[in-house]
Amino acid sequence: MPKLEEWEIKKYWQIFSGLKPVNNKLSGDKVSVVFKNSRLDQTQLEKVWDLSDIDVDGQLDFEEFCIAMRLIFDLVNGNTSELPKSLPDWLIPGSKQHLVQANRAVAGNSTGFDSDTDEELMLSSDFDWYISPSDKSRYEDIYASSADRFGRITFQSLSELYKTLNGVPETDISFAWNLVNPKQSETIDKDQCLVFLHILSQRSSGKRVPKSVPPSLRATFNRETPSYDVNDYQAEERKKPSSTKQAFGESYLSKITGSSKIPNNKTDFSATDGTDWEEVKLRRELKELEELIQKAEDAKNNKGLDDKLSLAKYEFENLLKYKEQQVAELGTGSDLQSIRANIEVVQSQVSQLESFLEQKRTELGGLQREIEALR
């Protein structure tokens, strides 16, 4: 069957992004809506989930979602009558090939880590975690020649190196990758890569791959993935090792110097890189920035309004206190007595004025009579 086409991946991306993934992953509840729309029976849908959830984390990332959609569409369109027992190689993304190999090895009881094969018995258990300066320099050369511009390494990017490790089975390589990649991310950073290469170097020299890493390294490997800042790392220029001694990775470094990019026949899930995926991510970041700016402007405007309201509140509170004080003063007994005394004084003065007025009227009447008599 053909591998996934670019238009097909873009169509699945539209469905995937429409379900609003969290941390680029969809939960079973969100995926179930799409699954049930296919009208396949529950047994088939459960099988689709088991085949798609390669890292068995109970969620589907975009690559795993593409796998699920292709399996469902093949059944719905009649391209196949039943689901495969295991994923075909053309449908396995390169970034998860090591997980599939490890799962198959475990399922087939052929990991070789606990078996008493002749090869296993010949391996030494004195694994040394110490990385000498010369080994570190060689590991850094391999890292620099294989890292992307963000300083990240994929499992598939070292595929040519694996071919130079004579006598090291793929299951050991996958197990070593999982040791330094406990979060089962698609990529690892420089520190993880150096330890990964050291494990492979020790294994190629006859040391048994350890079943766990020291606590200090475990804490380092479990830290959060750094942000993809294009100015944070740029791949260094490839160097040729100065030593003439054939050591771990030297044949690999010699081979890739000046070589073209390694071809990959697997399904390429990077068709949306720099287009749909990046555009959606940038649009989301732009929207978040606009929301932050809007919140800041609203907070600034509300601050001015709050200042005016606070001033008005202060003035009204002072006015209320003044009125309450006036009422309190009017309500006291001493003030009432004073007012009554004032009223009595005024009344007395009014009576005196009325008597004075009557007296003057009498005098005026006498004068008027005298004038009349003289006429």
CSV table of C-alpha atoms in Angstrom, one decimal:
chain,number,residue,atom,x,y,z
A,1,MET,CA,0.0,0.0,0.0
A,2,PRO,CA,1.3,3.6,-0.7
A,3,LYS,CA,2.5,5.8,2.1
A,4,LEU,CA,0.6,8.8,3.3
A,5,GLU,CA,0.5,11.6,0.7
A,6,GLU,CA,1.0,15.3,1.6
A,7,TRP,CA,-2.6,16.3,0.9
A,8,GLU,CA,-3.8,13.4,3.1
A,9,ILE,CA,-1.6,14.6,6.0
A,10,LYS,CA,-2.9,18.1,5.6
A,11,LYS,CA,-6.5,16.9,5.7
A,12,TYR,CA,-5.8,15.0,8.9
A,13,TRP,CA,-4.2,18.1,10.3
A,14,GLN,CA,-7.3,20.1,9.8
A,15,ILE,CA,-9.3,17.5,11.7
A,16,PHE,CA,-6.7,17.2,14.4
A,17,SER,CA,-6.4,21.0,15.0
A,18,GLY,CA,-10.2,21.3,15.0
A,19,LEU,CA,-10.4,19.0,18.0
A,20,LYS,CA,-8.3,21.5,20.0
A,21,PRO,CA,-5.3,19.4,21.1
A,22,VAL,CA,-3.6,20.1,24.4
A,23,ASN,CA,0.2,20.1,24.2
A,24,ASN,CA,-0.2,18.8,20.7
A,25,LYS,CA,-2.1,15.7,21.9
A,26,LEU,CA,-5.7,14.5,21.8
A,27,SER,CA,-7.3,12.6,24.7
A,28,GLY,CA,-9.5,9.6,24.2
A,29,ASP,CA,-12.6,11.6,24.8
A,30,LYS,CA,-11.9,14.0,22.0
A,31,VAL,CA,-10.8,11.3,19.5
A,32,SER,CA,-13.9,9.2,20.3
A,33,VAL,CA,-16.1,11.8,18.5
A,34,VAL,CA,-14.3,11.2,15.2
A,35,PHE,CA,-13.9,7.5,15.7
A,36,LYS,CA,-17.7,7.0,16.3
A,37,ASN,CA,-18.6,9.0,13.2
A,38,SER,CA,-17.0,6.2,11.2
A,39,ARG,CA,-19.8,3.9,12.4
A,40,LEU,CA,-17.2,1.1,12.8
A,41,ASP,CA,-18.0,-1.4,15.6
A,42,GLN,CA,-16.4,-0.8,19.0
A,43,THR,CA,-14.0,-3.8,18.7
A,44,GLN,CA,-12.5,-2.3,15.5
A,45,LEU,CA,-12.2,1.1,17.0
A,46,GLU,CA,-10.4,-0.3,20.1
A,47,LYS,CA,-8.0,-2.1,17.7
A,48,VAL,CA,-7.4,1.1,15.8
A,49,TRP,CA,-6.5,2.9,19.1
A,50,ASP,CA,-4.2,0.1,20.2
A,51,LEU,CA,-2.3,0.2,16.9
A,52,SER,CA,-2.1,4.1,16.8
A,53,ASP,CA,-1.1,4.8,20.4
A,54,ILE,CA,2.5,3.7,19.8
A,55,ASP,CA,3.9,5.2,23.0
A,56,VAL,CA,1.0,3.9,25.1
A,57,ASP,CA,0.4,7.2,26.9
A,58,GLY,CA,-3.4,7.2,26.5
A,59,GLN,CA,-3.3,10.1,24.0
A,60,LEU,CA,-2.7,10.6,20.3
A,61,ASP,CA,-0.2,13.1,18.9
A,62,PHE,CA,-0.5,14.2,15.3
A,63,GLU,CA,1.5,11.3,13.9
A,64,GLU,CA,-0.5,8.8,15.8
A,65,PHE,CA,-3.7,10.5,14.8
A,66,CYS,CA,-2.7,10.2,11.1
A,67,ILE,CA,-2.2,6.5,11.6
A,68,ALA,CA,-5.6,6.1,13.2
A,69,MET,CA,-7.3,8.1,10.4
A,70,ARG,CA,-5.7,6.1,7.7
A,71,LEU,CA,-6.7,2.8,9.3
A,72,ILE,CA,-10.3,4.0,9.7
A,73,PHE,CA,-10.5,5.4,6.1
A,74,ASP,CA,-9.1,2.2,4.6
A,75,LEU,CA,-11.9,0.2,6.4
A,76,VAL,CA,-14.7,2.7,5.6
A,77,ASN,CA,-13.6,3.0,1.9
A,78,GLY,CA,-13.3,-0.8,1.5
A,79,ASN,CA,-9.6,-0.7,0.8
A,80,THR,CA,-9.2,-3.4,3.4
A,81,SER,CA,-11.6,-5.8,5.1
A,82,GLU,CA,-9.8,-6.1,8.4
A,83,LEU,CA,-7.2,-4.3,10.5
A,84,PRO,CA,-3.6,-5.5,10.4
A,85,LYS,CA,-2.2,-7.3,13.4
A,86,SER,CA,0.6,-4.9,13.6
A,87,LEU,CA,1.4,-1.6,11.8
A,88,PRO,CA,2.9,-1.9,8.4
A,89,ASP,CA,6.4,-0.4,8.0
A,90,TRP,CA,5.2,2.3,5.6
A,91,LEU,CA,2.8,3.6,8.2
A,92,ILE,CA,5.3,3.8,11.0
A,93,PRO,CA,6.7,7.4,11.5
A,94,GLY,CA,10.5,7.5,11.6
A,95,SER,CA,10.4,9.2,15.0
A,96,LYS,CA,8.6,6.3,16.5
A,97,GLN,CA,10.2,3.4,14.7
A,98,HIS,CA,12.4,2.6,17.8
A,99,LEU,CA,9.3,2.4,20.0
A,100,VAL,CA,7.6,0.0,17.6
A,101,GLN,CA,10.7,-2.2,17.5
A,102,ALA,CA,11.0,-2.2,21.3
A,103,ASN,CA,7.3,-3.1,21.6
A,104,ARG,CA,7.6,-5.9,19.1
A,105,ALA,CA,10.7,-7.2,20.8
A,106,VAL,CA,9.0,-7.3,24.2
A,107,ALA,CA,5.9,-8.9,22.7
A,108,GLY,CA,8.0,-11.6,21.1
A,109,ASN,CA,10.0,-12.1,24.2
A,110,SER,CA,13.2,-11.4,22.2
A,111,THR,CA,14.7,-8.4,23.9
A,112,GLY,CA,17.8,-10.3,24.9
A,113,PHE,CA,18.2,-8.3,28.1
A,114,ASP,CA,17.1,-11.1,30.4
A,115,SER,CA,17.8,-14.1,28.2
A,116,ASP,CA,20.7,-16.4,28.8
A,117,THR,CA,22.0,-16.4,25.2
A,118,ASP,CA,25.6,-17.0,24.4
A,119,GLU,CA,26.0,-13.3,23.4
A,120,GLU,CA,24.4,-12.1,26.6
A,121,LEU,CA,26.6,-14.3,28.7
A,122,MET,CA,29.7,-12.8,27.0
A,123,LEU,CA,28.8,-9.2,27.9
A,124,SER,CA,30.5,-7.5,30.8
A,125,SER,CA,28.5,-5.9,33.6
A,126,ASP,CA,31.1,-3.3,34.6
A,127,PHE,CA,29.4,-0.4,32.7
A,128,ASP,CA,31.2,2.9,33.4
A,129,TRP,CA,29.1,6.1,33.3
A,130,TYR,CA,32.3,8.2,33.3
A,131,ILE,CA,32.8,10.1,30.0
A,132,SER,CA,36.4,10.9,29.3
A,133,PRO,CA,37.3,14.2,27.6
A,134,SER,CA,38.4,12.4,24.4
A,135,ASP,CA,35.1,10.4,24.3
A,136,LYS,CA,33.1,13.6,25.0
A,137,SER,CA,34.8,15.4,22.2
A,138,ARG,CA,34.0,12.5,19.8
A,139,TYR,CA,30.4,12.4,21.0
A,140,GLU,CA,30.0,16.1,20.5
A,141,ASP,CA,31.3,15.7,16.9
A,142,ILE,CA,28.6,13.2,16.2
A,143,TYR,CA,26.0,15.3,17.9
A,144,ALA,CA,27.0,18.5,16.0
A,145,SER,CA,26.9,16.6,12.6
A,146,SER,CA,23.4,15.2,13.3
A,147,ALA,CA,21.5,17.9,15.3
A,148,ASP,CA,18.9,20.2,13.7
A,149,ARG,CA,19.1,23.9,14.0
A,150,PHE,CA,17.4,23.8,17.3
A,151,GLY,CA,20.0,21.5,18.7
A,152,ARG,CA,17.7,18.5,18.8
A,153,ILE,CA,18.3,14.9,17.8
A,154,THR,CA,15.8,12.3,16.5
A,155,PHE,CA,16.2,8.6,16.7
A,156,GLN,CA,16.2,8.3,12.9
A,157,SER,CA,18.9,11.0,12.4
A,158,LEU,CA,21.5,8.6,13.8
A,159,SER,CA,20.4,5.6,11.7
A,160,GLU,CA,23.7,5.5,9.7
A,161,LEU,CA,25.6,5.3,13.0
A,162,TYR,CA,23.6,2.3,14.1
A,163,LYS,CA,24.8,0.4,11.0
A,164,THR,CA,28.4,0.8,12.1
A,165,LEU,CA,27.8,-0.8,15.5
A,166,ASN,CA,28.7,-4.4,14.7
A,167,GLY,CA,27.1,-6.9,17.1
A,168,VAL,CA,24.7,-4.4,18.7
A,169,PRO,CA,21.1,-5.4,18.1
A,170,GLU,CA,18.4,-2.9,17.4
A,171,THR,CA,16.6,-3.8,20.6
A,172,ASP,CA,19.7,-2.7,22.6
A,173,ILE,CA,19.8,0.6,20.6
A,174,SER,CA,16.1,1.2,21.2
A,175,PHE,CA,16.4,0.4,24.9
A,176,ALA,CA,19.3,2.8,25.3
A,177,TRP,CA,17.3,5.5,23.6
A,178,ASN,CA,14.4,5.0,26.0
A,179,LEU,CA,16.8,5.2,28.9
A,180,VAL,CA,17.9,8.7,28.1
A,181,ASN,CA,14.4,9.7,26.8
A,182,PRO,CA,12.0,8.8,29.7
A,183,LYS,CA,9.3,11.2,28.4
A,184,GLN,CA,9.4,9.4,25.1
A,185,SER,CA,9.7,12.7,23.2
A,186,GLU,CA,10.4,12.7,19.4
A,187,THR,CA,13.7,14.4,20.0
A,188,ILE,CA,16.4,14.6,22.6
A,189,ASP,CA,18.8,17.4,23.6
A,190,LYS,CA,22.6,17.5,23.7
A,191,ASP,CA,23.0,16.1,27.2
A,192,GLN,CA,20.7,13.2,26.4
A,193,CYS,CA,22.5,12.5,23.1
A,194,LEU,CA,26.0,12.4,24.7
A,195,VAL,CA,24.8,9.8,27.2
A,196,PHE,CA,23.0,7.9,24.5
A,197,LEU,CA,26.2,7.7,22.4
A,198,HIS,CA,28.2,6.7,25.5
A,199,ILE,CA,25.8,3.8,26.2
A,200,LEU,CA,26.2,2.7,22.6
A,201,SER,CA,30.0,3.0,22.8
A,202,GLN,CA,30.1,0.9,25.9
A,203,ARG,CA,27.8,-1.7,24.4
A,204,SER,CA,29.9,-1.9,21.3
A,205,SER,CA,32.9,-2.5,23.5
A,206,GLY,CA,31.2,-5.5,25.2
A,207,LYS,CA,29.5,-3.9,28.1
A,208,ARG,CA,25.9,-4.8,28.9
A,209,VAL,CA,23.4,-1.9,28.6
A,210,PRO,CA,22.3,-0.9,32.1
A,211,LYS,CA,18.6,-1.2,33.0
A,212,SER,CA,18.5,2.3,34.5
A,213,VAL,CA,20.4,5.5,34.7
A,214,PRO,CA,21.8,7.2,37.8
A,215,PRO,CA,19.4,9.5,39.7
A,216,SER,CA,21.3,12.6,38.8
A,217,LEU,CA,21.0,11.8,35.1
A,218,ARG,CA,17.3,10.8,35.5
A,219,ALA,CA,16.6,14.3,36.9
A,220,THR,CA,18.3,15.9,34.0
A,221,PHE,CA,16.4,13.8,31.4
A,222,ASN,CA,13.1,14.6,33.1
A,223,ARG,CA,13.4,18.3,32.9
A,224,GLU,CA,11.2,20.3,30.6
A,225,THR,CA,12.1,20.5,26.9
A,226,PRO,CA,13.7,23.9,26.2
A,227,SER,CA,12.0,26.4,23.9
A,228,TYR,CA,12.8,26.4,20.2
A,229,ASP,CA,14.6,29.7,20.0
A,230,VAL,CA,16.4,29.9,16.6
A,231,ASN,CA,19.0,32.1,18.1
A,232,ASP,CA,19.7,29.7,21.0
A,233,TYR,CA,21.5,27.1,18.9
A,234,GLN,CA,22.9,26.7,15.5
A,235,ALA,CA,24.4,23.5,14.4
A,236,GLU,CA,28.2,23.7,14.4
A,237,GLU,CA,30.3,23.1,11.4
A,238,ARG,CA,31.1,19.4,11.0
A,239,LYS,CA,34.6,18.5,12.1
A,240,LYS,CA,36.9,15.7,11.1
A,241,PRO,CA,38.3,13.9,14.1
A,242,SER,CA,42.0,14.6,14.6
A,243,SER,CA,42.8,11.2,16.0
A,244,THR,CA,43.9,8.5,13.5
A,245,LYS,CA,42.8,5.7,15.9
A,246,GLN,CA,39.6,4.0,14.8
A,247,ALA,CA,37.2,4.5,17.7
A,248,PHE,CA,33.5,4.6,18.3
A,249,GLY,CA,31.7,6.7,15.6
A,250,GLU,CA,34.7,7.6,13.6
A,251,SER,CA,33.7,5.6,10.6
A,252,TYR,CA,30.2,7.3,10.8
A,253,LEU,CA,31.8,10.8,11.0
A,254,SER,CA,34.0,10.1,8.0
A,255,LYS,CA,31.1,8.8,6.0
A,256,ILE,CA,28.7,11.7,6.6
A,257,THR,CA,31.3,14.4,6.0
A,258,GLY,CA,30.2,16.0,2.8
A,259,SER,CA,27.5,13.4,2.2
A,260,SER,CA,24.0,14.1,1.2
A,261,LYS,CA,21.0,13.7,3.4
A,262,ILE,CA,20.1,10.1,4.3
A,263,PRO,CA,17.1,9.0,2.3
A,264,ASN,CA,14.1,7.8,4.2
A,265,ASN,CA,11.4,5.6,2.7
A,266,LYS,CA,9.1,5.9,5.7
A,267,THR,CA,6.1,8.2,5.7
A,268,ASP,CA,7.2,11.8,6.0
A,269,PHE,CA,5.0,13.6,8.5
A,270,SER,CA,6.9,16.8,8.1
A,271,ALA,CA,4.8,17.9,5.1
A,272,THR,CA,3.1,20.5,7.2
A,273,ASP,CA,6.4,21.9,8.6
A,274,GLY,CA,6.7,25.6,7.9
A,275,THR,CA,3.1,25.7,6.6
A,276,ASP,CA,-0.1,24.6,8.3
A,277,TRP,CA,1.5,23.5,11.6
A,278,GLU,CA,3.8,26.6,12.0
A,279,GLU,CA,1.0,29.0,10.8
A,280,VAL,CA,-1.5,27.7,13.3
A,281,LYS,CA,1.1,27.9,16.1
A,282,LEU,CA,2.1,31.4,15.2
A,283,ARG,CA,-1.6,32.5,14.9
A,284,ARG,CA,-2.3,31.1,18.3
A,285,GLU,CA,0.8,32.9,19.8
A,286,LEU,CA,-0.3,36.1,18.1
A,287,LYS,CA,-3.8,35.8,19.5
A,288,GLU,CA,-2.4,35.2,23.0
A,289,LEU,CA,-0.2,38.3,22.7
A,290,GLU,CA,-3.2,40.4,21.5
A,291,GLU,CA,-5.2,39.2,24.5
A,292,LEU,CA,-2.4,40.2,26.8
A,293,ILE,CA,-2.2,43.6,25.3
A,294,GLN,CA,-6.0,44.1,25.5
A,295,LYS,CA,-5.9,43.0,29.2
A,296,ALA,CA,-3.2,45.5,29.9
A,297,GLU,CA,-5.1,48.4,28.2
A,298,ASP,CA,-8.3,47.5,30.0
A,299,ALA,CA,-6.4,47.5,33.3
A,300,LYS,CA,-4.9,50.9,32.5
A,301,ASN,CA,-8.3,52.4,31.6
A,302,ASN,CA,-10.0,50.9,34.7
A,303,LYS,CA,-7.3,52.3,36.9
A,304,GLY,CA,-8.2,55.9,35.9
A,305,LEU,CA,-11.9,55.2,36.4
A,306,ASP,CA,-11.1,53.6,39.8
A,307,ASP,CA,-9.2,56.7,40.9
A,308,LYS,CA,-12.2,59.0,40.1
A,309,LEU,CA,-14.6,56.7,41.9
A,310,SER,CA,-12.3,56.6,44.9
A,311,LEU,CA,-12.1,60.4,45.0
A,312,ALA,CA,-15.9,60.8,44.8
A,313,LYS,CA,-16.3,58.1,47.5
A,314,TYR,CA,-13.9,60.0,49.8
A,315,GLU,CA,-15.8,63.3,49.3
A,316,PHE,CA,-19.2,61.7,49.9
A,317,GLU,CA,-17.9,60.0,53.0
A,318,ASN,CA,-16.7,63.3,54.4
A,319,LEU,CA,-20.0,65.0,53.6
A,320,LEU,CA,-21.8,62.2,55.4
A,321,LYS,CA,-19.7,62.6,58.5
A,322,TYR,CA,-20.4,66.4,58.5
A,323,LYS,CA,-24.2,65.9,58.2
A,324,GLU,CA,-24.1,63.2,61.0
A,325,GLN,CA,-22.2,65.7,63.2
A,326,GLN,CA,-24.8,68.4,62.6
A,327,VAL,CA,-27.7,66.0,63.4
A,328,ALA,CA,-25.8,64.9,66.5
A,329,GLU,CA,-25.4,68.5,67.6
A,330,LEU,CA,-29.1,69.3,67.0
A,331,GLY,CA,-30.1,66.3,69.0
A,332,THR,CA,-28.4,67.3,72.3
A,333,GLY,CA,-30.5,68.8,75.2
A,334,SER,CA,-28.3,71.8,75.8
A,335,ASP,CA,-28.8,73.0,72.2
A,336,LEU,CA,-32.6,72.7,72.6
A,337,GLN,CA,-32.6,74.8,75.7
A,338,SER,CA,-30.5,77.4,74.1
A,339,ILE,CA,-32.9,77.6,71.1
A,340,ARG,CA,-35.9,77.9,73.5
A,341,ALA,CA,-34.2,80.7,75.4
A,342,ASN,CA,-33.5,82.6,72.2
A,343,ILE,CA,-37.1,82.2,71.1
A,344,GLU,CA,-38.3,83.7,74.5
A,345,VAL,CA,-35.9,86.6,74.2
A,346,VAL,CA,-37.2,87.3,70.7
A,347,GLN,CA,-40.8,87.1,71.8
A,348,SER,CA,-40.1,89.6,74.7
A,349,GLN,CA,-38.4,91.9,72.2
A,350,VAL,CA,-41.4,91.6,69.9
A,351,SER,CA,-43.8,92.6,72.8
A,352,GLN,CA,-41.7,95.6,73.7
A,353,LEU,CA,-41.7,96.7,70.1
A,354,GLU,CA,-45.4,96.3,69.8
A,355,SER,CA,-45.9,98.5,73.0
A,356,PHE,CA,-43.5,101.1,71.6
A,357,LEU,CA,-45.4,101.1,68.3
A,358,GLU,CA,-48.8,101.6,70.1
A,359,GLN,CA,-47.3,104.5,72.1
A,360,LYS,CA,-46.1,106.2,68.9
A,361,ARG,CA,-49.5,105.7,67.3
A,362,THR,CA,-51.2,107.4,70.2
A,363,GLU,CA,-48.8,110.3,70.0
A,364,LEU,CA,-49.4,110.6,66.3
A,365,GLY,CA,-53.1,110.7,66.8
A,366,GLY,CA,-52.8,113.6,69.4
A,367,LEU,CA,-50.6,115.6,67.0
A,368,GLN,CA,-53.1,115.1,64.2
A,369,ARG,CA,-56.0,116.4,66.4
A,370,GLU,CA,-54.0,119.5,67.4
A,371,ILE,CA,-53.4,120.3,63.7
A,372,GLU,CA,-57.1,120.0,62.9
A,373,ALA,CA,-57.9,122.4,65.8
A,374,LEU,CA,-55.5,125.1,64.4
A,375,ARG,CA,-57.3,125.1,61.1
